[in-house]
């Protein structure tokens, strides 16, 4: 049985897929990596993407040649790891996804990646600010809580920062929360949406189960579910035994976020994702970036939603989150000031 709403959505989506302007260039920086390759493949399957630009310090043209044989209409180009290659990859991009950088090994926190990834993201952000200043930038490289402020500082220093166009990709936390709650409740994850706010690492990931379809989840079941959503990435790091972190589920999540932005850019209304953006919600506590529900529009961020009602347990999670988050953000901001 279809509900009236799902029929409406289907009809609406079909209407959009026919009428949508389809000339969107999407660039992936770090396209030959564990995330970059499946992400690029999923973007090749997206009818809203007309040009796919794949850049990496190694292997970009090879991945592009491979993906370009998939029989969808978009053109795919790989670029050499030179300043000219990077410029050409970025020129005219509507969306730039950045999964460049090293992933975690067992025992590492996302913050342990800071030393390597901060400079990678800073340098790619400089190139994006120079060659695609109006693009929507989706930062995947960890630690997202710091790499997003780094990107903001770089864009600001070049006079092209538009907070509506900078996103930390936390979609994997939403995807995991939906899947994990469906496993607890034996339901279809397609019908489970869980708002996840805060940041993208450990205790900064705050799922709001009280706002889900199952506000009744409590006690030890709740504690375990919240812990699994916060530390789900560790399950993958452990299972991969040193070979990296989540790549396939992350590619799926990144492709979903890019698609949401493309849909919003092409006129679809009420496109909402949780994402880590410059946010007024905790600015009075010195926290410039925060993930919450965001309505997306043609220019990127259209409306940042209030957190809404939370229970005492969730308020406790938020308090812990804010402490870590403020340090992570400050670390990113300081890095660019000290290492411009
Ligand atoms: P990977 O090592 O498999 O791939 C990274 C790619 O980046 C490599 O192909 C490498 O050559 C490339 N690269 C490095 N420096 C570059 C530069 N300056 N310019 C262009 N390309 C460059 O790593 P993986 O597994 O793809 O992870 C990438 C990042 O994504 C990591 O920082 C990881 O922690 C993060 N991640 C983020 C998640 C999220 O939810 N936001 C989830 C999972 C991972």
XYZ file of C-alpha atoms and ligand atoms in Angstrom:
384
model
C 0.000 0.000 0.000
C 1.221 3.489 -0.840
C 0.339 6.384 1.390
C -0.943 9.586 -0.185
C 2.269 11.250 0.864
C 4.521 8.688 -0.799
C 2.519 8.894 -4.031
C 2.824 12.673 -3.883
C 6.572 12.411 -3.351
C 6.925 10.008 -6.251
C 4.917 12.224 -8.586
C 6.804 15.268 -7.416
C 10.169 13.590 -7.899
C 9.243 12.436 -11.387
C 8.186 15.959 -12.264
C 11.507 17.239 -11.030
C 13.530 14.594 -12.789
C 11.930 15.607 -16.077
C 12.032 19.368 -15.636
C 15.254 19.727 -13.658
C 18.082 21.579 -15.290
C 20.803 19.019 -15.538
C 24.064 20.860 -15.942
C 25.693 20.415 -12.592
C 29.421 19.874 -12.377
C 30.435 17.928 -9.290
C 34.078 17.612 -8.259
C 35.570 14.990 -5.951
C 38.943 15.799 -4.349
C 40.461 12.542 -3.138
C 38.551 10.570 -5.772
C 40.863 7.563 -5.910
C 40.549 6.709 -2.212
C 38.421 4.221 -0.335
C 35.538 6.693 -0.144
C 36.362 8.596 -3.316
C 35.952 5.657 -5.698
C 32.499 4.378 -4.673
C 31.345 7.965 -4.110
C 32.356 8.849 -7.661
C 30.571 5.760 -8.958
C 27.357 6.719 -7.149
C 27.622 10.271 -8.503
C 27.983 8.799 -12.011
C 24.579 7.160 -11.461
C 22.988 10.474 -10.443
C 21.044 11.974 -13.355
C 21.402 15.460 -11.901
C 25.164 15.373 -12.393
C 26.271 16.386 -15.881
C 30.048 16.635 -15.318
C 32.025 14.598 -12.856
C 35.546 15.853 -12.150
C 37.844 13.427 -10.341
C 41.059 14.642 -8.719
C 43.533 12.868 -6.457
C 47.264 13.095 -5.796
C 47.422 9.640 -7.338
C 45.172 7.686 -9.636
C 42.502 10.233 -10.559
C 42.656 9.669 -14.346
C 42.526 5.874 -13.903
C 39.414 5.979 -11.745
C 37.838 8.435 -14.189
C 38.582 6.216 -17.215
C 37.010 3.256 -15.419
C 33.868 5.069 -14.242
C 33.446 6.842 -17.592
C 32.444 3.511 -19.197
C 29.287 3.315 -17.078
C 26.479 4.019 -19.516
C 24.916 7.112 -18.017
C 24.953 10.468 -19.788
C 27.358 12.503 -17.662
C 30.927 13.136 -18.738
C 33.730 12.045 -16.428
C 37.197 13.571 -16.385
C 40.225 12.707 -14.305
C 42.891 15.287 -13.547
C 46.624 15.132 -12.983
C 47.964 16.063 -9.550
C 49.283 19.444 -10.647
C 48.078 22.965 -9.817
C 46.684 23.147 -13.362
C 44.921 19.812 -12.931
C 43.385 20.923 -9.653
C 42.273 24.217 -11.185
C 40.654 22.473 -14.143
C 38.909 20.009 -11.819
C 37.432 22.889 -9.817
C 36.561 25.393 -12.557
C 32.784 25.786 -12.768
C 31.973 23.247 -10.041
C 28.590 23.553 -8.329
C 29.508 21.025 -5.639
C 32.948 20.030 -4.363
C 33.199 16.951 -2.142
C 36.415 16.521 -0.166
C 37.218 12.987 1.053
C 41.009 13.546 0.710
C 43.175 12.547 3.633
C 44.148 9.614 5.793
C 41.576 7.416 7.561
C 41.732 5.956 11.082
C 43.455 2.781 12.187
C 42.331 0.756 15.232
C 42.793 2.688 18.469
C 42.797 6.103 16.781
C 40.270 8.855 17.387
C 39.271 11.170 14.570
C 41.220 13.926 16.284
C 44.389 11.826 15.875
C 44.070 12.507 12.130
C 44.325 16.251 12.632
C 48.070 16.597 12.039
C 47.915 15.030 8.580
C 44.496 16.043 7.364
C 44.432 19.676 8.529
C 47.034 20.746 5.991
C 45.521 18.599 3.209
C 42.108 20.209 3.710
C 43.619 23.701 4.108
C 45.447 23.395 0.773
C 42.455 21.984 -1.088
C 40.237 24.687 0.445
C 42.661 27.328 -0.859
C 42.358 25.904 -4.353
C 38.558 25.725 -4.054
C 38.402 29.338 -2.826
C 40.515 30.420 -5.815
C 38.858 28.385 -8.555
C 35.334 27.543 -7.312
C 34.496 30.301 -4.812
C 30.739 29.910 -5.297
C 30.638 26.118 -5.054
C 28.996 24.255 -2.207
C 31.832 22.602 -0.306
C 31.119 19.253 1.383
C 33.889 18.316 3.775
C 34.165 14.593 4.486
C 37.815 14.452 5.660
C 38.139 13.973 9.386
C 38.137 15.388 11.956
C 35.095 17.133 10.448
C 34.623 19.163 13.659
C 37.958 20.852 12.837
C 38.275 20.571 9.039
C 35.058 22.560 8.493
C 36.328 25.529 10.583
C 39.637 25.232 8.696
C 37.806 25.532 5.377
C 35.781 28.485 6.664
C 38.936 30.332 7.771
C 40.614 29.738 4.417
C 37.594 31.035 2.484
C 37.312 34.005 4.853
C 40.997 34.874 4.422
C 40.411 34.993 0.664
C 37.270 37.117 1.043
C 34.916 34.536 -0.475
C 33.383 32.844 2.592
C 29.644 32.227 2.284
C 28.459 30.224 5.322
C 25.448 28.996 3.347
C 27.789 27.005 1.149
C 29.982 25.116 3.591
C 28.879 21.734 4.964
C 30.486 19.129 7.173
C 29.119 15.793 6.025
C 27.541 14.069 9.040
C 25.040 12.131 6.928
C 26.641 8.807 7.846
C 25.560 9.369 11.451
C 21.970 9.811 10.233
C 22.217 6.728 8.030
C 23.610 4.651 10.912
C 21.024 5.934 13.382
C 18.208 5.006 11.006
C 19.644 1.541 10.430
C 20.526 0.801 14.058
C 17.139 1.900 15.455
C 15.426 -0.283 12.851
C 17.463 -3.242 14.054
C 16.374 -2.631 17.648
C 12.720 -2.168 16.722
C 12.617 -4.716 13.865
C 11.263 -2.115 11.454
C 12.102 -0.944 7.944
C 14.876 1.694 8.138
C 13.209 3.478 5.201
C 10.584 4.589 7.727
C 13.024 5.559 10.475
C 14.448 9.062 10.644
C 16.540 10.028 13.645
C 17.727 13.588 14.089
C 21.415 13.590 15.019
C 22.881 16.887 16.153
C 26.209 18.233 17.410
C 29.375 17.214 15.601
C 30.936 14.187 13.946
C 33.039 12.314 16.476
C 32.296 10.169 19.511
C 30.540 12.124 22.218
C 29.854 15.089 19.942
C 27.397 12.894 17.998
C 24.033 13.385 19.739
C 21.062 11.319 18.503
C 17.675 12.634 19.589
C 15.713 9.421 20.055
C 12.941 11.339 21.836
C 12.136 12.956 18.476
C 12.207 9.650 16.562
C 9.315 7.243 15.972
C 10.360 5.484 19.184
C 10.545 7.986 22.045
C 9.756 5.049 24.341
C 13.248 3.540 23.994
C 14.804 3.847 27.433
C 17.196 2.377 29.968
C 19.990 0.051 28.882
C 18.531 -0.406 25.361
C 18.650 3.353 24.850
C 22.155 3.671 26.278
C 23.478 0.936 24.006
C 21.755 2.353 20.942
C 23.086 5.852 21.577
C 26.572 4.446 22.159
C 26.383 2.464 18.922
C 25.360 5.545 16.937
C 28.170 7.576 18.522
C 30.842 4.931 18.036
C 29.503 2.997 15.010
C 32.561 4.058 13.029
C 34.759 2.104 15.447
C 32.973 -1.145 14.522
C 34.143 -0.681 10.945
C 37.674 0.410 11.873
C 38.017 -2.684 14.062
C 36.585 -5.082 11.487
C 38.868 -3.713 8.764
C 41.871 -4.537 10.992
C 44.026 -1.567 10.081
C 42.899 -1.238 6.466
C 40.911 1.946 7.104
C 37.505 3.146 8.204
C 34.024 3.289 6.682
C 34.226 3.822 2.925
C 31.201 2.190 1.266
C 28.549 3.368 3.716
C 30.289 6.757 3.736
C 30.186 6.940 -0.046
C 26.450 6.207 0.114
C 25.974 8.934 2.725
C 28.071 11.463 0.795
C 26.161 10.750 -2.403
C 22.879 11.265 -0.524
C 24.038 14.645 0.793
C 25.194 15.755 -2.660
C 21.889 14.634 -4.159
C 19.934 16.576 -1.528
C 21.849 19.749 -2.439
C 21.317 19.159 -6.154
C 17.593 18.602 -5.617
C 17.332 21.803 -3.578
C 19.348 23.716 -6.190
C 16.984 22.531 -8.886
C 13.923 23.839 -7.085
C 12.700 20.998 -4.899
C 11.234 22.304 -1.644
C 11.530 20.999 1.917
C 14.817 19.192 1.407
C 16.135 18.716 4.933
C 19.390 17.126 6.099
C 21.307 17.213 9.362
C 24.672 18.788 8.577
C 27.532 20.573 10.345
C 27.347 24.245 9.368
C 28.057 27.677 10.765
C 25.138 27.977 13.111
C 23.578 30.518 15.466
C 22.317 27.821 17.859
C 25.223 27.927 20.352
C 27.077 31.050 19.187
C 26.397 32.673 22.556
C 28.536 29.909 24.070
C 31.332 30.542 21.567
C 30.448 27.570 19.349
C 30.388 28.743 15.744
C 29.596 25.423 14.040
C 26.934 22.904 14.919
C 25.032 20.164 13.178
C 21.256 20.255 13.275
C 18.436 19.889 10.797
C 18.946 22.301 7.910
C 16.518 23.104 5.109
C 18.494 23.286 1.879
C 17.751 25.735 -0.914
C 19.274 26.911 -4.188
C 22.046 28.805 -2.372
C 22.773 26.036 0.129
C 21.697 26.578 3.741
C 18.216 28.094 3.691
C 17.044 27.571 7.266
C 18.744 26.201 10.356
C 16.160 24.479 12.536
C 15.964 24.824 16.290
C 16.905 21.671 18.182
C 13.377 21.305 19.508
C 12.322 19.611 22.741
C 14.865 17.248 24.311
C 14.687 15.197 27.481
C 17.019 15.384 30.450
C 19.194 12.522 29.207
C 19.653 14.213 25.822
C 20.408 17.541 27.468
C 23.219 15.742 29.294
C 24.567 14.462 25.958
C 24.404 17.966 24.493
C 26.339 19.420 27.447
C 29.145 16.869 26.940
C 29.083 17.448 23.180
C 29.509 21.194 23.506
C 32.663 20.840 25.605
C 34.449 18.679 23.011
C 33.081 20.593 20.074
C 34.299 23.955 21.237
C 37.857 22.566 21.550
C 37.718 20.869 18.123
C 36.482 24.048 16.433
C 39.047 26.260 18.166
C 41.807 23.856 17.133
C 40.834 24.159 13.463
C 40.545 27.936 13.610
C 43.914 28.266 15.377
C 45.589 25.985 12.840
C 44.829 28.316 9.937
C 45.917 31.397 11.902
C 49.224 29.725 12.825
C 49.743 27.968 9.475
C 48.112 30.208 6.863
P 41.874 6.721 1.719
O 43.270 6.801 2.244
O 41.394 5.426 1.185
O 41.692 7.799 0.559
C 42.110 9.112 0.688
C 42.483 9.612 -0.681
O 42.868 10.983 -0.553
C 43.675 8.867 -1.307
O 43.331 8.409 -2.600
C 44.772 9.919 -1.359
O 45.635 9.775 -2.469
C 43.944 11.198 -1.452
N 44.666 12.405 -1.070
C 45.515 12.603 -0.038
N 45.971 13.869 -0.060
C 45.381 14.482 -1.101
C 45.448 15.790 -1.642
N 46.235 16.736 -1.106
N 44.697 16.079 -2.726
C 43.906 15.134 -3.282
N 43.809 13.875 -2.829
C 44.537 13.559 -1.751
O 40.899 7.256 2.870
P 39.303 7.120 2.956
O 38.953 5.869 3.657
O 38.738 7.395 1.623
O 38.960 8.322 3.972
C 39.148 9.661 3.583
C 38.787 10.605 4.719
O 37.392 10.543 5.022
C 39.499 10.293 6.031
O 39.932 11.497 6.614
C 38.418 9.666 6.882
O 38.657 9.822 8.257
C 37.218 10.440 6.433
N 35.926 9.819 6.744
C 34.870 10.645 7.013
C 33.646 10.151 7.347
C 32.515 11.077 7.642
O 31.464 10.603 8.100
N 32.608 12.380 7.400
C 33.400 8.697 7.420
C 34.543 7.909 7.072
C 35.755 8.461 6.762
